[in-house]
Short mmCIF file of N, CA, C and O in Angstrom, two decimals:
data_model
loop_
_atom_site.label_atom_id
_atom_site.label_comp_id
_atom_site.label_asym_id
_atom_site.label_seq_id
_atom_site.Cartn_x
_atom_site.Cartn_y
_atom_site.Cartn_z
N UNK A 1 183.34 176.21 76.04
CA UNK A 1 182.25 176.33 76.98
C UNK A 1 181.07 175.47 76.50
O UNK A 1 180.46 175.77 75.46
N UNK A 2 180.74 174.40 77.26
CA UNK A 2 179.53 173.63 77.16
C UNK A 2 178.00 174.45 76.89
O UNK A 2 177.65 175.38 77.61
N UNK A 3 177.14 173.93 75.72
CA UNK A 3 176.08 174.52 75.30
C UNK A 3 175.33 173.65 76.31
O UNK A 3 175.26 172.42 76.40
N UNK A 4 174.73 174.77 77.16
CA UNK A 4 173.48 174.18 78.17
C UNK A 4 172.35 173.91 77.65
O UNK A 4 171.66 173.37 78.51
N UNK A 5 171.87 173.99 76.80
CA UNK A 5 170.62 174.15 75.83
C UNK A 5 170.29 172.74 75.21
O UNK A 5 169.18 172.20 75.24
N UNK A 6 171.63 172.15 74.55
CA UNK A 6 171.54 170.49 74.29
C UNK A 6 170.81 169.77 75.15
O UNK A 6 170.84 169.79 76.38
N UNK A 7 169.89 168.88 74.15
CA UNK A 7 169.21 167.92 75.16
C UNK A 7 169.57 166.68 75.06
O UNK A 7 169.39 166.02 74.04
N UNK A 8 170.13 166.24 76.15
CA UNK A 8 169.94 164.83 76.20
C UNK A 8 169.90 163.73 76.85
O UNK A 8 170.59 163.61 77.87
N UNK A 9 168.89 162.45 76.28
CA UNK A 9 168.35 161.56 76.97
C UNK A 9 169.40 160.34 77.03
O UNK A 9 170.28 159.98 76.25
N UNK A 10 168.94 159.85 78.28
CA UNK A 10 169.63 158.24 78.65
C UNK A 10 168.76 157.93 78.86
O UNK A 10 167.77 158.38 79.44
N UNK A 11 169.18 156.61 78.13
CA UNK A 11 168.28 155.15 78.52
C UNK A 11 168.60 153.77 79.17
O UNK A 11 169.01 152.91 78.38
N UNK A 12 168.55 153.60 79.78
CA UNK A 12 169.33 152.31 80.82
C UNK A 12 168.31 151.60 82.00
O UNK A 12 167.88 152.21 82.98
N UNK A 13 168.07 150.33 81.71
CA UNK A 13 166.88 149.88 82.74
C UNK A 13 167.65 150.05 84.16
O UNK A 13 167.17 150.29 85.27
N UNK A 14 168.95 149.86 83.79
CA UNK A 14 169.83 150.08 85.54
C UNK A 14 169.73 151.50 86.27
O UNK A 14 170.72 152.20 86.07
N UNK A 15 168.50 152.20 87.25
CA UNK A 15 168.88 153.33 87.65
C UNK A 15 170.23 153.61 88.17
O UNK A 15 170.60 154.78 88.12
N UNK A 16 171.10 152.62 88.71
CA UNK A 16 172.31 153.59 88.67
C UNK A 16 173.61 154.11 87.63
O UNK A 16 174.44 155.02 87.61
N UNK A 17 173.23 152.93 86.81
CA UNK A 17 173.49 153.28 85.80
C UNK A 17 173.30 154.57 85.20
O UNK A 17 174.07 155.53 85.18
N UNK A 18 172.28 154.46 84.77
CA UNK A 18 171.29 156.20 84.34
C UNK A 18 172.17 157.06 85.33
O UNK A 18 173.16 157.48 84.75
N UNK A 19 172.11 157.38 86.44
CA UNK A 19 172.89 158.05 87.41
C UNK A 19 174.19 158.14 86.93
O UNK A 19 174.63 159.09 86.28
N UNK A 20 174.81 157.13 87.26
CA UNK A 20 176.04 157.57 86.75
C UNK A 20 176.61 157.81 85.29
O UNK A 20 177.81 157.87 85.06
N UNK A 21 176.11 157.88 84.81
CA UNK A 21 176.30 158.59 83.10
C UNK A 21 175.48 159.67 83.24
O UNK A 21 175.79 160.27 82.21
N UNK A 22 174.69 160.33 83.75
CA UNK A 22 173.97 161.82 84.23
C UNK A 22 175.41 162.56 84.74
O UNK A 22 176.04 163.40 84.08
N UNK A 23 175.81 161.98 86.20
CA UNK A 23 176.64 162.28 86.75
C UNK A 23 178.07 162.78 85.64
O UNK A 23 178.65 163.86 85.56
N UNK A 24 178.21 161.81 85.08
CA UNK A 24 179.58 162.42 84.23
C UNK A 24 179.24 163.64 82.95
O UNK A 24 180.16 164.30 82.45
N UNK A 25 177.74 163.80 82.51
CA UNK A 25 177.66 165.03 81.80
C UNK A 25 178.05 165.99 82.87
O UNK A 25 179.09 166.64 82.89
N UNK A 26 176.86 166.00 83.98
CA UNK A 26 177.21 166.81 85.31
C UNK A 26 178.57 167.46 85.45
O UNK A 26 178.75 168.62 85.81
N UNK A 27 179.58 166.51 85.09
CA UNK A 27 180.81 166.78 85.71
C UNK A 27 181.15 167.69 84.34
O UNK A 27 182.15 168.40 84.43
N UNK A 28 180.33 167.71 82.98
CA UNK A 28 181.07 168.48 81.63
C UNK A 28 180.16 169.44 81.32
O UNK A 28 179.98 169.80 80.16
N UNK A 29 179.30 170.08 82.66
CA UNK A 29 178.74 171.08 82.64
C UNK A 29 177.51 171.13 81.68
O UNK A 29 177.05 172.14 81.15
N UNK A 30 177.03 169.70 81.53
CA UNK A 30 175.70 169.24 80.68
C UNK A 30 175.10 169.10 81.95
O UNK A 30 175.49 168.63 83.02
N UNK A 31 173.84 169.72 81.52
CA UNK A 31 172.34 169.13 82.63
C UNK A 31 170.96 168.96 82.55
O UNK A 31 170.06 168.72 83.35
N UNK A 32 171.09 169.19 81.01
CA UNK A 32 169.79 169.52 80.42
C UNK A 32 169.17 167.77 80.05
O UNK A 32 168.84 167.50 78.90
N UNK A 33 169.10 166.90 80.96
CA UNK A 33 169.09 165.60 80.38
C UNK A 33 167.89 164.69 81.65
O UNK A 33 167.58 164.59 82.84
N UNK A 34 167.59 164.14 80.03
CA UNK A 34 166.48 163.07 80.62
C UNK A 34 166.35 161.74 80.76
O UNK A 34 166.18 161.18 79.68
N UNK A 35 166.36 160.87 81.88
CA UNK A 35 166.84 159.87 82.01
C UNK A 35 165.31 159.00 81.86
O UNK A 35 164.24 159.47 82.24
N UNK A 36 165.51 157.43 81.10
CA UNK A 36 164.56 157.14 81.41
C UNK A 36 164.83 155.34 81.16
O UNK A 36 165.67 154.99 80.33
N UNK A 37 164.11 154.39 81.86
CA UNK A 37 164.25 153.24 82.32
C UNK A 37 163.68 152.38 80.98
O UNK A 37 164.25 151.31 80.73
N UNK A 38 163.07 152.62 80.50
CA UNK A 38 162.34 151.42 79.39
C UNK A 38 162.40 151.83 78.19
O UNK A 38 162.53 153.04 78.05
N UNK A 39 162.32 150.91 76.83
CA UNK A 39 162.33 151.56 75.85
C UNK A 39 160.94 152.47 75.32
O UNK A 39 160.87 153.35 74.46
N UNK A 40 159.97 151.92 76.12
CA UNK A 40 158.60 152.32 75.73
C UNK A 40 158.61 154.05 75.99
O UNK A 40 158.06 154.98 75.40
N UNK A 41 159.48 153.99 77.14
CA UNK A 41 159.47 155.75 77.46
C UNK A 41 160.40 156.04 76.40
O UNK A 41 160.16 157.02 75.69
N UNK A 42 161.31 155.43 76.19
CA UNK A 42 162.26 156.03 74.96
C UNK A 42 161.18 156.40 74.04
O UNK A 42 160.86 157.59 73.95
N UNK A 43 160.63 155.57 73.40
CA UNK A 43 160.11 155.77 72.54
C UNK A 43 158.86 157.27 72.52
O UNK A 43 158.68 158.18 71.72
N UNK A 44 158.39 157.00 73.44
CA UNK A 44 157.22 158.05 73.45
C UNK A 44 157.98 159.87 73.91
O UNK A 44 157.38 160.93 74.11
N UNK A 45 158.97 159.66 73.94
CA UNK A 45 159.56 160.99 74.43
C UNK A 45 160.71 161.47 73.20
O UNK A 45 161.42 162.47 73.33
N UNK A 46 160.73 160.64 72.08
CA UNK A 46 161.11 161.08 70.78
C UNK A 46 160.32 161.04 70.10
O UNK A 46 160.33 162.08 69.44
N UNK A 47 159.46 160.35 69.80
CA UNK A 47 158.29 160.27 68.64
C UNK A 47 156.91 161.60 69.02
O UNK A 47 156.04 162.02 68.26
N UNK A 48 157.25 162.04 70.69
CA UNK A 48 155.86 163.01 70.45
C UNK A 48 157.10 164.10 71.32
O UNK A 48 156.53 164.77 72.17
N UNK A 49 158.00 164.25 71.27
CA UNK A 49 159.15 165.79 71.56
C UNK A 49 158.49 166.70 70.45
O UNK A 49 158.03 166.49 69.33
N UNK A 50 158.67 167.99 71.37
CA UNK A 50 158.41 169.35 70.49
C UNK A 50 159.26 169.44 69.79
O UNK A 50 158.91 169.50 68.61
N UNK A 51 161.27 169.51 70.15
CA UNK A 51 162.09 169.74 69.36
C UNK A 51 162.86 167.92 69.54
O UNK A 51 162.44 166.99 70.23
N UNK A 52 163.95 167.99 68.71
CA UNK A 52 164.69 166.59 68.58
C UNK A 52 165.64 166.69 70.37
O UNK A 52 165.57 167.67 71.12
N UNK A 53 166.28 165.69 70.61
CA UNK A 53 167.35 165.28 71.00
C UNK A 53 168.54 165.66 70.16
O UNK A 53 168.56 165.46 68.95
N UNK A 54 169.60 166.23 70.85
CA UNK A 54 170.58 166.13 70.70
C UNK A 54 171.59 165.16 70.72
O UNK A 54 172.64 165.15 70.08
N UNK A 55 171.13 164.28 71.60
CA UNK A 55 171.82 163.35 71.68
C UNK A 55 171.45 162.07 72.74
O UNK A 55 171.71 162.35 73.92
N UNK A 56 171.01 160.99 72.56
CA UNK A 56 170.58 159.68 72.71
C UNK A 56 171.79 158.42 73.39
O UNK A 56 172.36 157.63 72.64
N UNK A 57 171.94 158.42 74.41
CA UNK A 57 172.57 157.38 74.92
C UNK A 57 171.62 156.54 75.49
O UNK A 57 170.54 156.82 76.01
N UNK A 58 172.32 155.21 75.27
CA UNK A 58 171.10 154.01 75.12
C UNK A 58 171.76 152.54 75.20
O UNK A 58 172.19 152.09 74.14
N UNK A 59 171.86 151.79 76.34
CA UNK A 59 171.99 150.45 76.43
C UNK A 59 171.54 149.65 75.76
O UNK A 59 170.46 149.16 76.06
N UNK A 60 172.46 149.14 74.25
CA UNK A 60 172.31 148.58 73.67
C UNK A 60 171.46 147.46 73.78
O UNK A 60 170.83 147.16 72.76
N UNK A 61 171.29 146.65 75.00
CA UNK A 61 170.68 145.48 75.44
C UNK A 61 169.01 145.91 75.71
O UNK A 61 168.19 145.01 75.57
N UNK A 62 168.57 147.18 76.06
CA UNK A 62 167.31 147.72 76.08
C UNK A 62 166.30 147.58 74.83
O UNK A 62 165.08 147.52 74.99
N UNK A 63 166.98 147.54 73.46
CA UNK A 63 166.09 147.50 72.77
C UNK A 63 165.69 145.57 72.03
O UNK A 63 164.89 145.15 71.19
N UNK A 64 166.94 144.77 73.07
CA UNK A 64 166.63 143.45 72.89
C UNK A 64 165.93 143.24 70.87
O UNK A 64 166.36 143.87 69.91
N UNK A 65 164.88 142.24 70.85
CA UNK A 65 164.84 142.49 69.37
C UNK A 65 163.71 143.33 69.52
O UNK A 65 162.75 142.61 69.23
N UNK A 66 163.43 144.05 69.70
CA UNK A 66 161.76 144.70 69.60
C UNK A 66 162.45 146.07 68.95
O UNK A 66 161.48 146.83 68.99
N UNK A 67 163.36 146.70 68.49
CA UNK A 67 163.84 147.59 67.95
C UNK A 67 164.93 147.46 67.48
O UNK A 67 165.86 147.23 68.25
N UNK A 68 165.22 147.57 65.80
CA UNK A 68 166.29 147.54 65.22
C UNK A 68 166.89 149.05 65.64
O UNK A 68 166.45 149.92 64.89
N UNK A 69 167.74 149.53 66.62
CA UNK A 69 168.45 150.81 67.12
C UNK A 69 169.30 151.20 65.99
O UNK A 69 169.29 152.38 65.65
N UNK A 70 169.98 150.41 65.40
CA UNK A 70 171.03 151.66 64.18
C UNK A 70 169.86 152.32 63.04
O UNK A 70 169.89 153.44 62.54
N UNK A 71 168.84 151.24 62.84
CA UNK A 71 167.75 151.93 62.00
C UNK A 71 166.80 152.90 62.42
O UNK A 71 166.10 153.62 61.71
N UNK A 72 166.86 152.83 63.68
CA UNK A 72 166.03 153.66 64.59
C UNK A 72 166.22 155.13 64.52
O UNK A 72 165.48 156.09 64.29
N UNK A 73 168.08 154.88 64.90
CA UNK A 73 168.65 156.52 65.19
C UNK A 73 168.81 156.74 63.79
O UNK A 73 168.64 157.94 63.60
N UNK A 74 169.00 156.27 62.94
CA UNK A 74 169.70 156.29 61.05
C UNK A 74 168.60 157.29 60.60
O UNK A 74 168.82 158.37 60.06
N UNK A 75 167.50 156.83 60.88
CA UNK A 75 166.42 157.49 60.31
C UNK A 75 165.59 158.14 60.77
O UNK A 75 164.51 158.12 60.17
N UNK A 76 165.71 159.08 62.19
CA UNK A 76 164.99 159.51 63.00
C UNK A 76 165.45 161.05 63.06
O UNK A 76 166.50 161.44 63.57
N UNK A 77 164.44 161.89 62.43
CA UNK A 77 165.18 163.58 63.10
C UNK A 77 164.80 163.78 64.15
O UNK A 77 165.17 164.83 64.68
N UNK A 78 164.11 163.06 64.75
CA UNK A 78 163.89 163.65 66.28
C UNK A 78 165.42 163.14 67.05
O UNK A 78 165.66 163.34 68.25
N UNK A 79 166.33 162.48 66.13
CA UNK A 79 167.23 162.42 67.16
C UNK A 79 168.90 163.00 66.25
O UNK A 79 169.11 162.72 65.07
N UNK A 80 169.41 163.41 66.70
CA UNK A 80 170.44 164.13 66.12
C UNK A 80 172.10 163.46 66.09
O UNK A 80 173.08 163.71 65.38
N UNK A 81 171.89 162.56 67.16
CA UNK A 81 173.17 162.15 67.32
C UNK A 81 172.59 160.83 68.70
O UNK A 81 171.92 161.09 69.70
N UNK A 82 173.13 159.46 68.26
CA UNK A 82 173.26 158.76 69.25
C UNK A 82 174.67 157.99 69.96
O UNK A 82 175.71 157.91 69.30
N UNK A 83 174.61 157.59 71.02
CA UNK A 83 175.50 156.79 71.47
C UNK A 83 175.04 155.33 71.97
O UNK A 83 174.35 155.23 72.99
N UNK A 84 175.44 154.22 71.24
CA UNK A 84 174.66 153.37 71.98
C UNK A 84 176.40 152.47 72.94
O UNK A 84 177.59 152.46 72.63
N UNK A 85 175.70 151.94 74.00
CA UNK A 85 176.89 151.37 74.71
C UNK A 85 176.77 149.88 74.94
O UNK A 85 175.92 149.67 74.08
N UNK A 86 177.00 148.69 75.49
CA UNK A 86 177.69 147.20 75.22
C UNK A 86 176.38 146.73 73.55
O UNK A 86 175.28 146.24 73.28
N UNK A 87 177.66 147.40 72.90
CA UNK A 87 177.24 147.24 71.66
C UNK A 87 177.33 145.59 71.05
O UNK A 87 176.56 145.04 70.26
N UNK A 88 178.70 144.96 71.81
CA UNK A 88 179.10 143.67 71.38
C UNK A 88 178.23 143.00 72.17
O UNK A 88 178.39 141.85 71.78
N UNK A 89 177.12 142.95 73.36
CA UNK A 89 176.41 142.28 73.57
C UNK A 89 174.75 142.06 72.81
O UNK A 89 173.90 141.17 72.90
N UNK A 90 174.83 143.42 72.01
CA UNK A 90 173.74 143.35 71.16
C UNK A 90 173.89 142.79 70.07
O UNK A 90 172.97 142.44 69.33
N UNK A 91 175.68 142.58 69.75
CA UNK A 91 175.55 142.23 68.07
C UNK A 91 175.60 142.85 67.17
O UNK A 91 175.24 142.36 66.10
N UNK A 92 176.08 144.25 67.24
CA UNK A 92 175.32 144.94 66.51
C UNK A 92 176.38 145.52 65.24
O UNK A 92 177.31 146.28 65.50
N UNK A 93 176.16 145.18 64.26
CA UNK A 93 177.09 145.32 62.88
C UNK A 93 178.19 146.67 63.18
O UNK A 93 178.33 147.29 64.23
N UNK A 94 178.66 146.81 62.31
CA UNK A 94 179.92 147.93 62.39
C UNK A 94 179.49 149.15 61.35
O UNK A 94 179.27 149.10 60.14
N UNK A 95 179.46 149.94 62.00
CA UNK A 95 178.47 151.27 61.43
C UNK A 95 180.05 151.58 60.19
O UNK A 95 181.27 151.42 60.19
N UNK A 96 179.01 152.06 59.36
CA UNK A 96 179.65 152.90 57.91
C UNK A 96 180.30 153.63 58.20
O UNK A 96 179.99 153.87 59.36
N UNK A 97 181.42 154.51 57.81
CA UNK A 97 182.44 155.57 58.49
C UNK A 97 181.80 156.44 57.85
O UNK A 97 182.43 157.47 58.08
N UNK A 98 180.54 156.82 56.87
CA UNK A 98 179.67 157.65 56.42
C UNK A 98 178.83 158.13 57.81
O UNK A 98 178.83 159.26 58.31
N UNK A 99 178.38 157.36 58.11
CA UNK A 99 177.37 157.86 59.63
C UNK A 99 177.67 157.80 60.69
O UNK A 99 176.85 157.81 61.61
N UNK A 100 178.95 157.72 60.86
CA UNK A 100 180.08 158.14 62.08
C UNK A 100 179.40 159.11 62.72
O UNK A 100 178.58 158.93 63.62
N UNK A 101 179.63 159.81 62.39
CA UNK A 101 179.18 161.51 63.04
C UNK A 101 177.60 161.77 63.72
O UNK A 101 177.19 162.82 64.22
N UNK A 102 176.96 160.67 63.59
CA UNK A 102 175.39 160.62 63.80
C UNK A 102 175.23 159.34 65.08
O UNK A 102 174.43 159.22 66.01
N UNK A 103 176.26 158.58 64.68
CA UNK A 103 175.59 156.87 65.37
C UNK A 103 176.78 156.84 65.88
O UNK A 103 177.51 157.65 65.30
N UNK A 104 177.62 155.89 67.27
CA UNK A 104 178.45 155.62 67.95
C UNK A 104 178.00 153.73 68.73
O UNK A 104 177.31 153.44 69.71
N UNK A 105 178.48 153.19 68.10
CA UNK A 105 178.48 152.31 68.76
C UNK A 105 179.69 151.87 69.49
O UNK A 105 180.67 151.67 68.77
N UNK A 106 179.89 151.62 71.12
CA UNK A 106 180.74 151.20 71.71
C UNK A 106 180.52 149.93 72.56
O UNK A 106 179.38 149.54 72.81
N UNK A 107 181.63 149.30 72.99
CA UNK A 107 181.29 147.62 73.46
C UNK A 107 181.42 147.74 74.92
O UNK A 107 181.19 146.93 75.82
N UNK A 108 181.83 148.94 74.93
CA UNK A 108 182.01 148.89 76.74
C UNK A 108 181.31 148.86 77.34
O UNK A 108 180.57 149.82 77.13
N UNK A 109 180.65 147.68 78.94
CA UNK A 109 179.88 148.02 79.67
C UNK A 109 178.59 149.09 79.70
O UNK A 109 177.38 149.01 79.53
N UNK A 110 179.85 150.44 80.13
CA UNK A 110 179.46 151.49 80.72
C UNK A 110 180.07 152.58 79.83
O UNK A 110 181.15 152.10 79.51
N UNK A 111 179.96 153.72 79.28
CA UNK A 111 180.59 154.68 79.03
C UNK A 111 181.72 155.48 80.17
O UNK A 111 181.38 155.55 81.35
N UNK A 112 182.40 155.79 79.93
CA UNK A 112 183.82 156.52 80.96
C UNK A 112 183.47 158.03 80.80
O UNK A 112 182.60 158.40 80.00
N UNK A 113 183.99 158.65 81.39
CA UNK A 113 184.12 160.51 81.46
C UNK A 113 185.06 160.34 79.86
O UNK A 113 184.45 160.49 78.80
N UNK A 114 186.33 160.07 79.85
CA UNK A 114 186.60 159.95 78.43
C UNK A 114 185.92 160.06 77.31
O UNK A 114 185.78 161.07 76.62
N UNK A 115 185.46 158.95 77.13
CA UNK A 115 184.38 158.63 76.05
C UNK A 115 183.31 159.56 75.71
O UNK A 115 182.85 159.81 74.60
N UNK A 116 182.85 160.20 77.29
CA UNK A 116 181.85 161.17 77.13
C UNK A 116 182.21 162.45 76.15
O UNK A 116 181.72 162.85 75.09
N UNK A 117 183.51 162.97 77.14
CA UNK A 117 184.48 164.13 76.70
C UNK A 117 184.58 163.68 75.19
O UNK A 117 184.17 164.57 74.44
N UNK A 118 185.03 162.51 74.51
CA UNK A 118 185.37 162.39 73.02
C UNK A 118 183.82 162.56 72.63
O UNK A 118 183.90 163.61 71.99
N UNK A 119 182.77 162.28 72.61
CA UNK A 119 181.51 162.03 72.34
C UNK A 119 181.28 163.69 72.37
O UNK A 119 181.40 164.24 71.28
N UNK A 120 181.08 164.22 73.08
CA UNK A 120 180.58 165.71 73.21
C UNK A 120 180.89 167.25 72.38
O UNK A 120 180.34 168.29 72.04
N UNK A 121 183.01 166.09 72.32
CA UNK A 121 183.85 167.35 71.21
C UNK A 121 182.74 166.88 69.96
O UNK A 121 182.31 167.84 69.34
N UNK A 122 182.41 166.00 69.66
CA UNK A 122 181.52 166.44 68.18
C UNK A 122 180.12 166.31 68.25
O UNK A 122 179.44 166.10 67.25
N UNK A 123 179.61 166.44 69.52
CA UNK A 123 177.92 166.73 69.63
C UNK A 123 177.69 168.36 69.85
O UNK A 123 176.87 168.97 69.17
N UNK A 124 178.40 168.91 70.76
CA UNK A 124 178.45 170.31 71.28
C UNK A 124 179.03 171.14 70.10
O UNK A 124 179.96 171.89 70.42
N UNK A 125 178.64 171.14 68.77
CA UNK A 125 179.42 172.52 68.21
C UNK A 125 177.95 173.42 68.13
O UNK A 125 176.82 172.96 68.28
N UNK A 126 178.26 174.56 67.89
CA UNK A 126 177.39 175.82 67.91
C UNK A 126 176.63 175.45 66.58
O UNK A 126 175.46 175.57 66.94
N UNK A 127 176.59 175.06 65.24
CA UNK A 127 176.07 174.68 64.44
C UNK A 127 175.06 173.64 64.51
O UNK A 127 175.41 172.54 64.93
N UNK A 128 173.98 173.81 64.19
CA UNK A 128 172.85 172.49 64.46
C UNK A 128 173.21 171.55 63.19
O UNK A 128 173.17 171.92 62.02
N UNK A 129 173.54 170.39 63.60
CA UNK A 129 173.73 169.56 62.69
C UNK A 129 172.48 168.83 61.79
O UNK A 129 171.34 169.24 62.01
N UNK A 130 172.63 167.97 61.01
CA UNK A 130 171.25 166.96 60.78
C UNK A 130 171.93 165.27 60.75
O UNK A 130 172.91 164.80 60.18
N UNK A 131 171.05 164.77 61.53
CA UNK A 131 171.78 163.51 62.34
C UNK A 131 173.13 163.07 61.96
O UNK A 131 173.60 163.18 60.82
N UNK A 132 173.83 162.47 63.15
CA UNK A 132 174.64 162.34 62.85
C UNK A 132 174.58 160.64 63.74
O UNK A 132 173.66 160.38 64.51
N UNK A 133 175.80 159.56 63.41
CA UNK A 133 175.64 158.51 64.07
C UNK A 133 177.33 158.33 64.44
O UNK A 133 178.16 158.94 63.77
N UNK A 134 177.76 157.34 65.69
CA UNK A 134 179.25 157.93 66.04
C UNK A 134 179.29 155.93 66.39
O UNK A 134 178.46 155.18 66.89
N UNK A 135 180.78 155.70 65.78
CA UNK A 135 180.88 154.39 66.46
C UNK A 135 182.29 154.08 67.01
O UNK A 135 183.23 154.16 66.22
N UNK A 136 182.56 153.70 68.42
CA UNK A 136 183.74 153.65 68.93
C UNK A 136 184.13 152.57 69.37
O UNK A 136 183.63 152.31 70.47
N UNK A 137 184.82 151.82 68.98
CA UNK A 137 185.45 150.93 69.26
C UNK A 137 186.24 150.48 70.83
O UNK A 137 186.90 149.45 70.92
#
């Protein structure tokens, strides 16, 4: 049974994008989530949150160079777990199998219901973790 309580944000300048990755938590009984278009809102909605994110999905191409993102989520407790997605258009090195569990980088486009479902079996356990990073190939 899905923990309704998890929070988490998307980031994607594409609103339908954002939509449709809302839509597929939707479909895994997640709803507790905040979508938002720029990194500047990214930024200001982790750095001044009461509690962390649970979990951070984020179009790799959003943070362009104005944010190193694996150092971002690596070292951030306001965020607990990220997913970033067209990872191979950012470039972005091949995460440590140490910070697996915290960081996820994937090359696909778009994230799938799949991916979500694999992403969630290790964001959703009843135990509060301390960050974790996830990378999928």
């Amino acid at each position: 049974m899905p923990n309704k309580a998890l929070r988490i944000l998307i980031a994607d300048e594409q609103h339908f994008q954002r939509m449709r990755i809302e839509r597929l938590f939707n479909q895994l009984n997640y709803y507790r989530i905040a979508p938002v278009h720029c990194l500047e809102e990214l930024l200001t909605l982790v750095d001044y949150g009461c509690e962390p994110f649970d979990l951070v999905v984020i179009n790799a191409s959003m943070a362009g160079d104005a944010l190193n993102l694996l150092d971002f989520f690596r070292f951030n407790a306001q965020v607990r777990h990220a997913f970033i997605y067209e990872g191979q258009r950012a470039k972005l090195p091949p995460i440590p199998a140490c910070e697996q569990q915290k960081i996820q980088v994937s090359h696909t486009s778009l994230p799938d219901l799949a991916s979500i479902s694999r992403l969630m079996a290790l964001v959703d356990r009843r135990l509060p973790s301390v960050g974790t990073v996830i990378s999928v190939r």
